Amino acid sequence: DNDEDWESSYQLCMDCFSKGAEAAAIAGDYEQMDAWLSVAIRRSIGLDDQFRAHYIHVRSLAQRNEMEKAVDVGLEALELIGVRIPSDNVKLHTLIELFKTRRLMKRICVADLKKIEPNKE
């Protein structure tokens, strides 16, 4: 996390920190992932890089089944572009839909999913 490196090779540094965060998440080392993402977010210059870091964070939270936190991080990312959604309404709606989906998935096996026709819209 050297200033000179970031100034001379911004994109390389951002790629390394983002990929490092993704690798840490895949390995289940969420403490390291948070450290890499913290630097990536702090050093990011544009919205694309900030969104990339938030996306990695949301995916890792979903992987850990921390859906409420994932929604919070997603809402933070939307606020970066000026989209403000009252989080209480989103959380409640998301949790309700998550519960419904989990309940439905308990009754469906993989073989049934393979029989479903793709949506052609």
mmCIF file of C-alpha atoms in Angstrom:
data_model
loop_
_atom_site.group_PDB
_atom_site.id
_atom_site.type_symbol
_atom_site.label_atom_id
_atom_site.label_comp_id
_atom_site.label_asym_id
_atom_site.label_seq_id
_atom_site.Cartn_x
_atom_site.Cartn_y
_atom_site.Cartn_z
ATOM 1 C CA ASP A 1 0.000 0.000 0.000
ATOM 2 C CA ASN A 2 2.736 2.381 -1.106
ATOM 3 C CA ASP A 3 1.737 5.842 -2.407
ATOM 4 C CA GLU A 4 4.372 5.774 -5.123
ATOM 5 C CA ASP A 5 3.183 2.423 -6.456
ATOM 6 C CA TRP A 6 -0.412 3.598 -6.615
ATOM 7 C CA GLU A 7 0.555 6.822 -8.353
ATOM 8 C CA SER A 8 2.752 5.183 -10.978
ATOM 9 C CA SER A 9 0.718 1.969 -11.545
ATOM 10 C CA TYR A 10 -2.797 2.657 -10.345
ATOM 11 C CA GLN A 11 -4.603 0.069 -12.466
ATOM 12 C CA LEU A 12 -2.099 -2.679 -11.674
ATOM 13 C CA CYS A 13 -2.393 -1.987 -7.943
ATOM 14 C CA MET A 14 -6.195 -1.897 -8.109
ATOM 15 C CA ASP A 15 -6.261 -5.172 -10.037
ATOM 16 C CA CYS A 16 -3.892 -6.824 -7.547
ATOM 17 C CA PHE A 17 -5.871 -5.703 -4.504
ATOM 18 C CA SER A 18 -9.216 -6.645 -6.081
ATOM 19 C CA LYS A 19 -7.963 -10.056 -7.213
ATOM 20 C CA GLY A 20 -6.342 -10.575 -3.821
ATOM 21 C CA ALA A 21 -9.689 -9.868 -2.155
ATOM 22 C CA GLU A 22 -11.445 -12.309 -4.481
ATOM 23 C CA ALA A 23 -8.839 -15.009 -3.814
ATOM 24 C CA ALA A 24 -9.092 -14.464 -0.058
ATOM 25 C CA ALA A 25 -12.897 -14.746 -0.257
ATOM 26 C CA ILE A 26 -12.659 -17.983 -2.221
ATOM 27 C CA ALA A 27 -10.204 -19.337 0.357
ATOM 28 C CA GLY A 28 -12.587 -18.321 3.144
ATOM 29 C CA ASP A 29 -10.087 -15.843 4.610
ATOM 30 C CA TYR A 30 -12.600 -13.034 5.056
ATOM 31 C CA GLU A 31 -10.370 -11.030 7.377
ATOM 32 C CA GLN A 32 -7.736 -10.790 4.629
ATOM 33 C CA MET A 33 -10.433 -10.087 2.052
ATOM 34 C CA ASP A 34 -11.700 -7.169 4.158
ATOM 35 C CA ALA A 35 -8.154 -5.803 4.435
ATOM 36 C CA TRP A 36 -7.606 -5.930 0.653
ATOM 37 C CA LEU A 37 -11.018 -4.392 -0.043
ATOM 38 C CA SER A 38 -10.485 -1.637 2.491
ATOM 39 C CA VAL A 39 -7.370 -0.519 0.632
ATOM 40 C CA ALA A 40 -9.039 -0.901 -2.782
ATOM 41 C CA ILE A 41 -12.002 1.242 -1.728
ATOM 42 C CA ARG A 42 -9.827 3.861 -0.051
ATOM 43 C CA ARG A 43 -7.507 4.110 -3.064
ATOM 44 C CA SER A 44 -10.174 3.929 -5.765
ATOM 45 C CA ILE A 45 -10.351 6.914 -8.071
ATOM 46 C CA GLY A 46 -13.480 6.151 -10.071
ATOM 47 C CA LEU A 47 -16.871 4.620 -9.475
ATOM 48 C CA ASP A 48 -16.007 1.527 -11.517
ATOM 49 C CA ASP A 49 -13.297 0.519 -9.080
ATOM 50 C CA GLN A 50 -15.459 1.325 -6.059
ATOM 51 C CA PHE A 51 -18.297 -0.749 -7.498
ATOM 52 C CA ARG A 52 -15.917 -3.619 -8.227
ATOM 53 C CA ALA A 53 -14.823 -3.693 -4.586
ATOM 54 C CA HIS A 54 -18.408 -3.484 -3.320
ATOM 55 C CA TYR A 55 -19.425 -6.274 -5.706
ATOM 56 C CA ILE A 56 -16.711 -8.569 -4.331
ATOM 57 C CA HIS A 57 -17.838 -7.720 -0.804
ATOM 58 C CA VAL A 58 -21.522 -8.399 -1.558
ATOM 59 C CA ARG A 59 -20.687 -11.758 -3.169
ATOM 60 C CA SER A 60 -18.597 -12.823 -0.188
ATOM 61 C CA LEU A 61 -21.349 -11.859 2.238
ATOM 62 C CA ALA A 62 -23.891 -13.835 0.220
ATOM 63 C CA GLN A 63 -21.472 -16.783 0.155
ATOM 64 C CA ARG A 64 -21.424 -16.629 3.969
ATOM 65 C CA ASN A 65 -25.221 -16.366 4.028
ATOM 66 C CA GLU A 66 -25.061 -12.866 5.551
ATOM 67 C CA MET A 67 -27.847 -11.513 3.362
ATOM 68 C CA GLU A 68 -28.752 -8.505 5.491
ATOM 69 C CA LYS A 69 -25.163 -7.248 5.426
ATOM 70 C CA ALA A 70 -25.001 -7.932 1.680
ATOM 71 C CA VAL A 71 -28.061 -5.733 1.171
ATOM 72 C CA ASP A 72 -26.471 -2.985 3.290
ATOM 73 C CA VAL A 73 -23.275 -3.034 1.228
ATOM 74 C CA GLY A 74 -25.298 -3.040 -1.986
ATOM 75 C CA LEU A 75 -27.250 -0.012 -0.771
ATOM 76 C CA GLU A 76 -23.972 1.769 0.044
ATOM 77 C CA ALA A 77 -22.807 1.122 -3.519
ATOM 78 C CA LEU A 78 -26.020 2.546 -4.936
ATOM 79 C CA GLU A 79 -25.624 5.662 -2.822
ATOM 80 C CA LEU A 80 -22.285 6.277 -4.553
ATOM 81 C CA ILE A 81 -24.209 7.048 -7.727
ATOM 82 C CA GLY A 82 -26.930 9.022 -5.981
ATOM 83 C CA VAL A 83 -29.551 6.293 -5.681
ATOM 84 C CA ARG A 84 -31.051 6.402 -2.198
ATOM 85 C CA ILE A 85 -33.374 3.580 -1.171
ATOM 86 C CA PRO A 86 -34.777 3.455 2.361
ATOM 87 C CA SER A 87 -32.930 0.456 3.755
ATOM 88 C CA ASP A 88 -35.673 -0.663 6.147
ATOM 89 C CA ASN A 89 -38.095 -1.353 3.280
ATOM 90 C CA VAL A 90 -35.467 -3.134 1.200
ATOM 91 C CA LYS A 91 -34.254 -5.293 4.079
ATOM 92 C CA LEU A 92 -37.740 -6.428 5.015
ATOM 93 C CA HIS A 93 -38.713 -7.144 1.407
ATOM 94 C CA THR A 94 -35.422 -8.935 0.705
ATOM 95 C CA LEU A 95 -35.656 -11.089 3.819
ATOM 96 C CA ILE A 96 -39.251 -12.039 3.006
ATOM 97 C CA GLU A 97 -38.318 -13.012 -0.553
ATOM 98 C CA LEU A 98 -35.259 -14.908 0.685
ATOM 99 C CA PHE A 99 -37.435 -16.878 3.108
ATOM 100 C CA LYS A 100 -39.936 -17.680 0.329
ATOM 101 C CA THR A 101 -37.151 -18.789 -2.011
ATOM 102 C CA ARG A 102 -35.540 -21.015 0.607
ATOM 103 C CA ARG A 103 -38.912 -22.599 1.385
ATOM 104 C CA LEU A 104 -39.498 -23.298 -2.326
ATOM 105 C CA MET A 105 -35.991 -24.668 -2.840
ATOM 106 C CA LYS A 106 -36.518 -27.268 -0.114
ATOM 107 C CA ARG A 107 -39.219 -28.839 -2.299
ATOM 108 C CA ILE A 108 -37.243 -28.810 -5.560
ATOM 109 C CA CYS A 109 -34.479 -31.187 -6.573
ATOM 110 C CA VAL A 110 -31.777 -30.562 -9.184
ATOM 111 C CA ALA A 111 -33.466 -32.909 -11.665
ATOM 112 C CA ASP A 112 -36.610 -30.742 -11.527
ATOM 113 C CA LEU A 113 -34.574 -27.602 -12.251
ATOM 114 C CA LYS A 114 -33.124 -29.189 -15.396
ATOM 115 C CA LYS A 115 -36.662 -29.706 -16.755
ATOM 116 C CA ILE A 116 -37.588 -26.011 -16.549
ATOM 117 C CA GLU A 117 -37.791 -24.278 -19.913
ATOM 118 C CA PRO A 118 -35.664 -21.115 -20.219
ATOM 119 C CA ASN A 119 -37.494 -17.804 -20.261
ATOM 120 C CA LYS A 120 -37.523 -16.518 -23.848
ATOM 121 C CA GLU A 121 -38.471 -12.909 -23.065
#
